[in-house]
Amino acid sequence: MAPKEQKSKEAKALAAANSSKGKKKKWSKGKTKEKVQNTVLFDKSAFEKIKTDVLKYKVVSPSILSDRLRINGSLARAFIKMLADDQVIEPVIHHAKQLVYTRKAAN
């Protein structure tokens, strides 16, 4: 058997850098949530449409309005306050963090 050929230091370093063990792990970029473009102001036609739609909902909360109608959270809270003042909806739970209302029962 013939003796093995000795490599230089540079050749050994190059071989180590090119080996599969020397490579670093590549991390995935991760999943990003899609940004929603919620409206921040009502126009007259949208306001009337939303007002008729909300009266059909069994449960009304800022998160439900924001999700279904694609409106801003602060706009949803203001809209709920306006409907409650008009006595169109009545409160079920009035918590500091979450407001839950329901439509008024027809008597």
Tab-separated table of N, CA, C and O in Angstrom:
chain	number	residue	atom	x	y	z
A	1	MET	N	0.819	-1.173	0.000
A	1	MET	CA	0.000	0.000	0.000
A	1	MET	C	0.869	1.244	0.000
A	1	MET	O	1.812	1.337	0.785
A	2	ALA	N	0.541	2.175	-0.845
A	2	ALA	CA	1.336	3.387	-0.986
A	2	ALA	C	1.021	4.342	0.155
A	2	ALA	O	-0.123	4.410	0.632
A	3	PRO	N	2.021	5.101	0.627
A	3	PRO	CA	1.757	6.079	1.692
A	3	PRO	C	0.859	7.215	1.186
A	3	PRO	O	0.903	7.579	0.023
A	4	LYS	N	0.035	7.742	2.114
A	4	LYS	CA	-0.889	8.830	1.750
A	4	LYS	C	-0.120	10.114	1.516
A	4	LYS	O	0.863	10.387	2.178
A	5	GLU	N	-0.634	10.896	0.573
A	5	GLU	CA	-0.001	12.161	0.242
A	5	GLU	C	-0.397	13.204	1.287
A	5	GLU	O	-1.578	13.342	1.627
A	6	GLN	N	0.579	13.920	1.822
A	6	GLN	CA	0.315	14.943	2.839
A	6	GLN	C	-0.178	16.217	2.165
A	6	GLN	O	0.361	16.648	1.155
A	7	LYS	N	-1.252	16.819	2.729
A	7	LYS	CA	-1.780	18.065	2.201
A	7	LYS	C	-1.188	19.238	2.970
A	7	LYS	O	-0.834	19.110	4.144
A	8	SER	N	-1.120	20.395	2.313
A	8	SER	CA	-0.624	21.599	2.980
A	8	SER	C	-1.720	22.148	3.896
A	8	SER	O	-2.885	21.747	3.821
A	9	LYS	N	-1.341	23.080	4.741
A	9	LYS	CA	-2.307	23.680	5.669
A	9	LYS	C	-3.421	24.397	4.909
A	9	LYS	O	-4.581	24.342	5.283
A	10	GLU	N	-3.089	25.076	3.834
A	10	GLU	CA	-4.081	25.787	3.045
A	10	GLU	C	-5.074	24.818	2.414
A	10	GLU	O	-6.286	25.063	2.377
A	11	ALA	N	-4.572	23.693	1.926
A	11	ALA	CA	-5.432	22.696	1.296
A	11	ALA	C	-6.385	22.082	2.327
A	11	ALA	O	-7.551	21.821	2.042
A	12	LYS	N	-5.853	21.838	3.545
A	12	LYS	CA	-6.689	21.277	4.613
A	12	LYS	C	-7.786	22.282	5.022
A	12	LYS	O	-8.935	21.902	5.245
A	13	ALA	N	-7.463	23.563	5.126
A	13	ALA	CA	-8.430	24.590	5.510
A	13	ALA	C	-9.505	24.741	4.440
A	13	ALA	O	-10.696	24.881	4.754
A	14	LEU	N	-9.111	24.673	3.181
A	14	LEU	CA	-10.058	24.761	2.082
A	14	LEU	C	-10.993	23.565	2.069
A	14	LEU	O	-12.202	23.703	1.876
A	15	ALA	N	-10.450	22.381	2.323
A	15	ALA	CA	-11.265	21.166	2.363
A	15	ALA	C	-12.250	21.218	3.533
A	15	ALA	O	-13.403	20.792	3.410
A	16	ALA	N	-11.820	21.749	4.681
A	16	ALA	CA	-12.695	21.862	5.850
A	16	ALA	C	-13.822	22.863	5.597
A	16	ALA	O	-14.970	22.652	6.005
A	17	ALA	N	-13.517	23.955	4.919
A	17	ALA	CA	-14.537	24.973	4.640
A	17	ALA	C	-15.569	24.468	3.645
A	17	ALA	O	-16.737	24.834	3.704
A	18	ASN	N	-15.155	23.610	2.726
A	18	ASN	CA	-16.061	23.100	1.699
A	18	ASN	C	-16.804	21.840	2.127
A	18	ASN	O	-17.681	21.381	1.407
A	19	SER	N	-16.465	21.290	3.273
A	19	SER	CA	-17.138	20.054	3.708
A	19	SER	C	-18.551	20.350	4.185
A	19	SER	O	-18.890	21.476	4.537
A	20	SER	N	-19.399	19.339	4.210
A	20	SER	CA	-20.792	19.531	4.607
A	20	SER	C	-20.926	19.818	6.102
A	20	SER	O	-21.877	20.441	6.543
A	21	LYS	N	-19.983	19.352	6.889
A	21	LYS	CA	-20.053	19.591	8.329
A	21	LYS	C	-19.750	21.049	8.677
A	21	LYS	O	-20.202	21.560	9.679
A	22	GLY	N	-19.000	21.723	7.849
A	22	GLY	CA	-18.591	23.084	8.134
A	22	GLY	C	-19.653	24.126	7.840
A	22	GLY	O	-19.532	25.258	8.253
A	23	LYS	N	-20.720	23.760	7.141
A	23	LYS	CA	-21.738	24.743	6.768
A	23	LYS	C	-22.649	25.061	7.946
A	23	LYS	O	-22.984	24.189	8.738
A	24	LYS	N	-23.071	26.321	8.028
A	24	LYS	CA	-24.002	26.725	9.079
A	24	LYS	C	-25.419	26.397	8.656
A	24	LYS	O	-25.726	26.335	7.462
A	25	LYS	N	-26.285	26.228	9.646
A	25	LYS	CA	-27.689	25.932	9.369
A	25	LYS	C	-28.371	27.172	8.806
A	25	LYS	O	-28.194	28.276	9.305
A	26	LYS	N	-29.147	26.989	7.767
A	26	LYS	CA	-29.902	28.091	7.186
A	26	LYS	C	-31.293	28.112	7.801
A	26	LYS	O	-32.027	27.139	7.691
A	27	TRP	N	-31.627	29.207	8.449
A	27	TRP	CA	-32.922	29.335	9.115
A	27	TRP	C	-33.971	29.796	8.113
A	27	TRP	O	-33.693	30.542	7.201
A	28	SER	N	-35.189	29.320	8.351
A	28	SER	CA	-36.285	29.754	7.480
A	28	SER	C	-36.628	31.209	7.789
A	28	SER	O	-36.347	31.711	8.880
A	29	LYS	N	-37.230	31.869	6.843
A	29	LYS	CA	-37.575	33.281	7.010
A	29	LYS	C	-38.732	33.463	7.984
A	29	LYS	O	-38.957	34.533	8.501
A	30	GLY	N	-39.514	32.428	8.226
A	30	GLY	CA	-40.650	32.527	9.135
A	30	GLY	C	-41.889	33.014	8.409
A	30	GLY	O	-41.807	33.622	7.348
A	31	LYS	N	-43.023	32.745	8.982
A	31	LYS	CA	-44.278	33.159	8.368
A	31	LYS	C	-44.677	34.520	8.906
A	31	LYS	O	-44.619	34.766	10.103
A	32	THR	N	-45.102	35.409	8.026
A	32	THR	CA	-45.560	36.728	8.444
A	32	THR	C	-47.054	36.837	8.191
A	32	THR	O	-47.552	36.358	7.184
A	33	LYS	N	-47.734	37.453	9.136
A	33	LYS	CA	-49.169	37.631	9.008
A	33	LYS	C	-49.456	38.779	8.044
A	33	LYS	O	-48.777	39.796	8.069
A	34	GLU	N	-50.463	38.591	7.230
A	34	GLU	CA	-50.817	39.612	6.254
A	34	GLU	C	-51.471	40.794	6.955
A	34	GLU	O	-52.336	40.639	7.807
A	35	LYS	N	-51.040	41.998	6.592
A	35	LYS	CA	-51.606	43.209	7.173
A	35	LYS	C	-52.988	43.461	6.585
A	35	LYS	O	-53.181	43.349	5.385
A	36	VAL	N	-53.963	43.799	7.445
A	36	VAL	CA	-55.298	44.119	6.951
A	36	VAL	C	-55.424	45.632	6.806
A	36	VAL	O	-54.874	46.389	7.591
A	37	GLN	N	-56.133	46.041	5.801
A	37	GLN	CA	-56.355	47.459	5.560
A	37	GLN	C	-57.775	47.808	6.005
A	37	GLN	O	-58.712	47.757	5.223
A	38	ASN	N	-57.935	48.111	7.286
A	38	ASN	CA	-59.248	48.471	7.812
A	38	ASN	C	-59.526	49.949	7.583
A	38	ASN	O	-58.624	50.783	7.638
A	39	THR	N	-60.800	50.262	7.354
A	39	THR	CA	-61.202	51.655	7.137
A	39	THR	C	-61.151	52.411	8.467
A	39	THR	O	-61.434	51.857	9.515
A	40	VAL	N	-60.832	53.674	8.395
A	40	VAL	CA	-60.760	54.491	9.606
A	40	VAL	C	-61.826	55.580	9.640
A	40	VAL	O	-62.009	56.221	10.662
A	41	LEU	N	-62.531	55.763	8.526
A	41	LEU	CA	-63.603	56.756	8.466
A	41	LEU	C	-64.795	56.177	7.710
A	41	LEU	O	-64.625	55.384	6.790
A	42	PHE	N	-65.990	56.576	8.131
A	42	PHE	CA	-67.205	56.172	7.423
A	42	PHE	C	-67.538	57.201	6.354
A	42	PHE	O	-67.386	58.397	6.575
A	43	ASP	N	-68.039	56.738	5.217
A	43	ASP	CA	-68.713	57.653	4.310
A	43	ASP	C	-70.206	57.357	4.433
A	43	ASP	O	-70.606	56.376	5.059
A	44	LYS	N	-71.031	58.193	3.878
A	44	LYS	CA	-72.481	58.124	4.102
A	44	LYS	C	-73.072	56.774	3.673
A	44	LYS	O	-73.822	56.158	4.436
A	45	SER	N	-72.725	56.286	2.489
A	45	SER	CA	-73.308	55.036	1.986
A	45	SER	C	-72.853	53.832	2.824
A	45	SER	O	-73.655	52.953	3.145
A	46	ALA	N	-71.569	53.803	3.190
A	46	ALA	CA	-71.048	52.698	4.003
A	46	ALA	C	-71.689	52.703	5.390
A	46	ALA	O	-72.000	51.646	5.944
A	47	PHE	N	-71.889	53.903	5.941
A	47	PHE	CA	-72.493	54.026	7.267
A	47	PHE	C	-73.903	53.440	7.287
A	47	PHE	O	-74.260	52.681	8.188
A	48	GLU	N	-74.725	53.780	6.290
A	48	GLU	CA	-76.099	53.266	6.228
A	48	GLU	C	-76.112	51.746	6.032
A	48	GLU	O	-76.914	51.043	6.637
A	49	LYS	N	-75.225	51.240	5.196
A	49	LYS	CA	-75.145	49.800	4.933
A	49	LYS	C	-74.751	49.042	6.197
A	49	LYS	O	-75.356	48.035	6.555
A	50	ILE	N	-73.741	49.569	6.892
A	50	ILE	CA	-73.258	48.923	8.111
A	50	ILE	C	-74.332	48.964	9.196
A	50	ILE	O	-74.532	47.994	9.928
A	51	LYS	N	-75.047	50.077	9.283
A	51	LYS	CA	-76.083	50.218	10.308
A	51	LYS	C	-77.174	49.168	10.117
A	51	LYS	O	-77.644	48.575	11.093
A	52	THR	N	-77.566	48.900	8.880
A	52	THR	CA	-78.599	47.879	8.638
A	52	THR	C	-78.052	46.474	8.875
A	52	THR	O	-78.776	45.598	9.360
A	53	ASP	N	-76.775	46.251	8.559
A	53	ASP	CA	-76.173	44.928	8.763
A	53	ASP	C	-76.045	44.585	10.243
A	53	ASP	O	-76.312	43.455	10.657
A	54	VAL	N	-75.632	45.563	11.041
A	54	VAL	CA	-75.377	45.314	12.466
A	54	VAL	C	-76.657	44.945	13.211
A	54	VAL	O	-76.633	44.146	14.141
A	55	LEU	N	-77.782	45.483	12.775
A	55	LEU	CA	-79.047	45.179	13.446
A	55	LEU	C	-79.427	43.705	13.303
A	55	LEU	O	-80.239	43.203	14.069
A	56	LYS	N	-78.845	43.002	12.350
A	56	LYS	CA	-79.140	41.584	12.146
A	56	LYS	C	-78.226	40.676	12.952
A	56	LYS	O	-78.479	39.487	13.060
A	57	TYR	N	-77.141	41.223	13.523
A	57	TYR	CA	-76.190	40.418	14.298
A	57	TYR	C	-76.791	40.065	15.645
A	57	TYR	O	-77.426	40.892	16.292
A	58	LYS	N	-76.569	38.818	16.072
A	58	LYS	CA	-77.058	38.390	17.376
A	58	LYS	C	-76.148	38.929	18.485
A	58	LYS	O	-76.612	39.345	19.534
A	59	VAL	N	-74.841	38.922	18.239
A	59	VAL	CA	-73.859	39.433	19.200
A	59	VAL	C	-73.057	40.523	18.510
A	59	VAL	O	-72.612	40.363	17.387
A	60	VAL	N	-72.874	41.640	19.221
A	60	VAL	CA	-72.132	42.771	18.673
A	60	VAL	C	-71.006	43.114	19.643
A	60	VAL	O	-71.261	43.360	20.825
A	61	SER	N	-69.772	43.095	19.137
A	61	SER	CA	-68.610	43.513	19.923
A	61	SER	C	-67.637	44.204	18.980
A	61	SER	O	-67.721	44.033	17.764
A	62	PRO	N	-66.704	44.989	19.521
A	62	PRO	CA	-65.747	45.678	18.640
A	62	PRO	C	-64.947	44.722	17.765
A	62	PRO	O	-64.698	45.012	16.596
A	63	SER	N	-64.577	43.582	18.300
A	63	SER	CA	-63.787	42.637	17.512
A	63	SER	C	-64.612	42.035	16.378
A	63	SER	O	-64.105	41.839	15.269
A	64	ILE	N	-65.888	41.776	16.621
A	64	ILE	CA	-66.757	41.225	15.575
A	64	ILE	C	-66.961	42.265	14.463
A	64	ILE	O	-66.859	41.949	13.278
A	65	LEU	N	-67.233	43.509	14.851
A	65	LEU	CA	-67.429	44.556	13.848
A	65	LEU	C	-66.154	44.801	13.044
A	65	LEU	O	-66.200	44.947	11.823
A	66	SER	N	-65.037	44.825	13.727
A	66	SER	CA	-63.762	45.064	13.056
A	66	SER	C	-63.448	43.957	12.061
A	66	SER	O	-62.977	44.215	10.955
A	67	ASP	N	-63.741	42.717	12.435
A	67	ASP	CA	-63.437	41.572	11.577
A	67	ASP	C	-64.392	41.495	10.389
A	67	ASP	O	-63.959	41.366	9.247
A	68	ARG	N	-65.686	41.587	10.645
A	68	ARG	CA	-66.680	41.396	9.584
A	68	ARG	C	-66.791	42.587	8.641
A	68	ARG	O	-66.956	42.428	7.437
A	69	LEU	N	-66.697	43.789	9.187
A	69	LEU	CA	-66.939	44.981	8.384
A	69	LEU	C	-65.656	45.670	7.923
A	69	LEU	O	-65.718	46.679	7.232
A	70	ARG	N	-64.510	45.144	8.328
A	70	ARG	CA	-63.210	45.705	7.963
A	70	ARG	C	-63.089	47.180	8.355
A	70	ARG	O	-62.753	48.045	7.558
A	71	ILE	N	-63.421	47.441	9.632
A	71	ILE	CA	-63.281	48.808	10.138
A	71	ILE	C	-62.291	48.797	11.299
A	71	ILE	O	-62.025	47.756	11.901
A	72	ASN	N	-61.777	49.951	11.610
A	72	ASN	CA	-60.821	50.143	12.684
A	72	ASN	C	-61.480	49.827	14.044
A	72	ASN	O	-62.688	49.993	14.196
A	73	GLY	N	-60.704	49.389	15.033
A	73	GLY	CA	-61.245	49.065	16.353
A	73	GLY	C	-61.846	50.260	17.060
A	73	GLY	O	-62.901	50.165	17.691
A	74	SER	N	-61.196	51.405	16.970
A	74	SER	CA	-61.727	52.607	17.621
A	74	SER	C	-63.015	53.064	16.944
A	74	SER	O	-63.931	53.561	17.600
A	75	LEU	N	-63.104	52.873	15.628
A	75	LEU	CA	-64.326	53.204	14.893
A	75	LEU	C	-65.460	52.260	15.309
A	75	LEU	O	-66.605	52.683	15.465
A	76	ALA	N	-65.124	50.983	15.520
A	76	ALA	CA	-66.121	50.000	15.952
A	76	ALA	C	-66.654	50.348	17.344
A	76	ALA	O	-67.861	50.276	17.601
A	77	ARG	N	-65.766	50.756	18.260
A	77	ARG	CA	-66.204	51.129	19.614
A	77	ARG	C	-67.108	52.358	19.584
A	77	ARG	O	-68.119	52.419	20.284
A	78	ALA	N	-66.761	53.334	18.767
A	78	ALA	CA	-67.572	54.548	18.653
A	78	ALA	C	-68.941	54.217	18.053
A	78	ALA	O	-69.968	54.757	18.489
A	79	PHE	N	-68.956	53.326	17.087
A	79	PHE	CA	-70.207	52.926	16.439
A	79	PHE	C	-71.107	52.189	17.432
A	79	PHE	O	-72.318	52.428	17.488
A	80	ILE	N	-70.524	51.313	18.248
A	80	ILE	CA	-71.290	50.584	19.268
A	80	ILE	C	-71.856	51.553	20.292
A	80	ILE	O	-73.010	51.433	20.707
A	81	LYS	N	-71.052	52.530	20.696
A	81	LYS	CA	-71.525	53.520	21.669
A	81	LYS	C	-72.709	54.302	21.103
A	81	LYS	O	-73.690	54.546	21.802
A	82	MET	N	-72.635	54.644	19.813
A	82	MET	CA	-73.715	55.375	19.170
A	82	MET	C	-74.996	54.527	19.120
A	82	MET	O	-76.095	55.020	19.418
A	83	LEU	N	-74.872	53.249	18.778
A	83	LEU	CA	-76.034	52.358	18.727
A	83	LEU	C	-76.629	52.135	20.117
A	83	LEU	O	-77.850	52.044	20.269
A	84	ALA	N	-75.769	52.058	21.128
A	84	ALA	CA	-76.254	51.875	22.498
A	84	ALA	C	-76.981	53.131	22.985
A	84	ALA	O	-77.997	53.039	23.687
A	85	ASP	N	-76.486	54.301	22.609
A	85	ASP	CA	-77.153	55.557	22.979
A	85	ASP	C	-78.518	55.676	22.308
A	85	ASP	O	-79.457	56.228	22.881
A	86	ASP	N	-78.632	55.161	21.074
A	86	ASP	CA	-79.905	55.157	20.362
A	86	ASP	C	-80.823	54.025	20.833
A	86	ASP	O	-81.941	53.898	20.345
A	87	GLN	N	-80.324	53.192	21.741
A	87	GLN	CA	-81.039	52.046	22.312
A	87	GLN	C	-81.467	51.045	21.236
A	87	GLN	O	-82.560	50.482	21.291
A	88	VAL	N	-80.581	50.836	20.276
A	88	VAL	CA	-80.807	49.837	19.233
A	88	VAL	C	-80.254	48.489	19.691
A	88	VAL	O	-80.795	47.443	19.367
A	89	ILE	N	-79.171	48.539	20.475
A	89	ILE	CA	-78.569	47.327	21.044
A	89	ILE	C	-78.500	47.490	22.553
A	89	ILE	O	-78.520	48.614	23.072
A	90	GLU	N	-78.459	46.372	23.265
A	90	GLU	CA	-78.378	46.443	24.727
A	90	GLU	C	-77.159	45.656	25.221
A	90	GLU	O	-76.777	44.649	24.616
A	91	PRO	N	-76.542	46.108	26.316
A	91	PRO	CA	-75.318	45.458	26.791
A	91	PRO	C	-75.584	44.095	27.425
A	91	PRO	O	-76.582	43.907	28.125
A	92	VAL	N	-74.685	43.165	27.153
A	92	VAL	CA	-74.699	41.865	27.821
A	92	VAL	C	-73.600	41.877	28.876
A	92	VAL	O	-73.838	41.612	30.043
A	93	ILE	N	-72.391	42.207	28.455
A	93	ILE	CA	-71.239	42.340	29.351
A	93	ILE	C	-70.571	43.672	29.037
A	93	ILE	O	-70.284	43.966	27.881
A	94	HIS	N	-70.342	44.459	30.076
A	94	HIS	CA	-69.662	45.731	29.877
A	94	HIS	C	-68.395	45.698	30.712
A	94	HIS	O	-68.361	46.163	31.837
A	95	HIS	N	-67.351	45.085	30.153
A	95	HIS	CA	-66.077	44.918	30.833
A	95	HIS	C	-65.128	46.011	30.347
A	95	HIS	O	-65.353	46.592	29.286
A	96	ALA	N	-64.099	46.282	31.117
A	96	ALA	CA	-63.155	47.331	30.734
A	96	ALA	C	-62.445	47.009	29.429
A	96	ALA	O	-62.143	47.894	28.637
A	97	LYS	N	-62.197	45.730	29.171
A	97	LYS	CA	-61.440	45.345	27.987
A	97	LYS	C	-62.328	44.940	26.807
A	97	LYS	O	-61.920	45.040	25.670
A	98	GLN	N	-63.498	44.440	27.074
A	98	GLN	CA	-64.348	43.939	25.985
A	98	GLN	C	-65.803	44.321	26.239
A	98	GLN	O	-66.329	44.092	27.320
A	99	LEU	N	-66.441	44.884	25.219
A	99	LEU	CA	-67.844	45.240	25.301
A	99	LEU	C	-68.635	44.232	24.466
A	99	LEU	O	-68.326	44.035	23.304
A	100	VAL	N	-69.633	43.609	25.077
A	100	VAL	CA	-70.458	42.645	24.347
A	100	VAL	C	-71.902	43.129	24.438
A	100	VAL	O	-72.428	43.330	25.514
A	101	TYR	N	-72.511	43.300	23.267
A	101	TYR	CA	-73.890	43.750	23.181
A	101	TYR	C	-74.692	42.743	22.376
A	101	TYR	O	-74.131	41.899	21.680
A	102	THR	N	-76.006	42.853	22.484
A	102	THR	CA	-76.897	42.048	21.645
A	102	THR	C	-77.988	42.961	21.096
A	102	THR	O	-78.213	44.045	21.627
A	103	ARG	N	-78.656	42.511	20.059
A	103	ARG	CA	-79.731	43.329	19.491
A	103	ARG	C	-80.914	43.338	20.460
A	103	ARG	O	-81.094	42.414	21.243
A	104	LYS	N	-81.679	44.400	20.401
A	104	LYS	CA	-82.846	44.516	21.290
A	104	LYS	C	-83.920	43.514	20.855
A	104	LYS	O	-84.175	43.343	19.664
A	105	ALA	N	-84.527	42.872	21.824
A	105	ALA	CA	-85.601	41.927	21.530
A	105	ALA	C	-86.839	42.709	21.147
A	105	ALA	O	-87.194	43.715	21.772
A	106	ALA	N	-87.503	42.259	20.114
A	106	ALA	CA	-88.738	42.923	19.665
A	106	ALA	C	-89.869	42.548	20.615
A	106	ALA	O	-90.224	41.396	20.755
A	107	ASN	N	-90.434	43.543	21.281
A	107	ASN	CA	-91.529	43.305	22.231
A	107	ASN	C	-92.847	43.768	21.661
A	107	ASN	O	-93.027	44.715	21.052
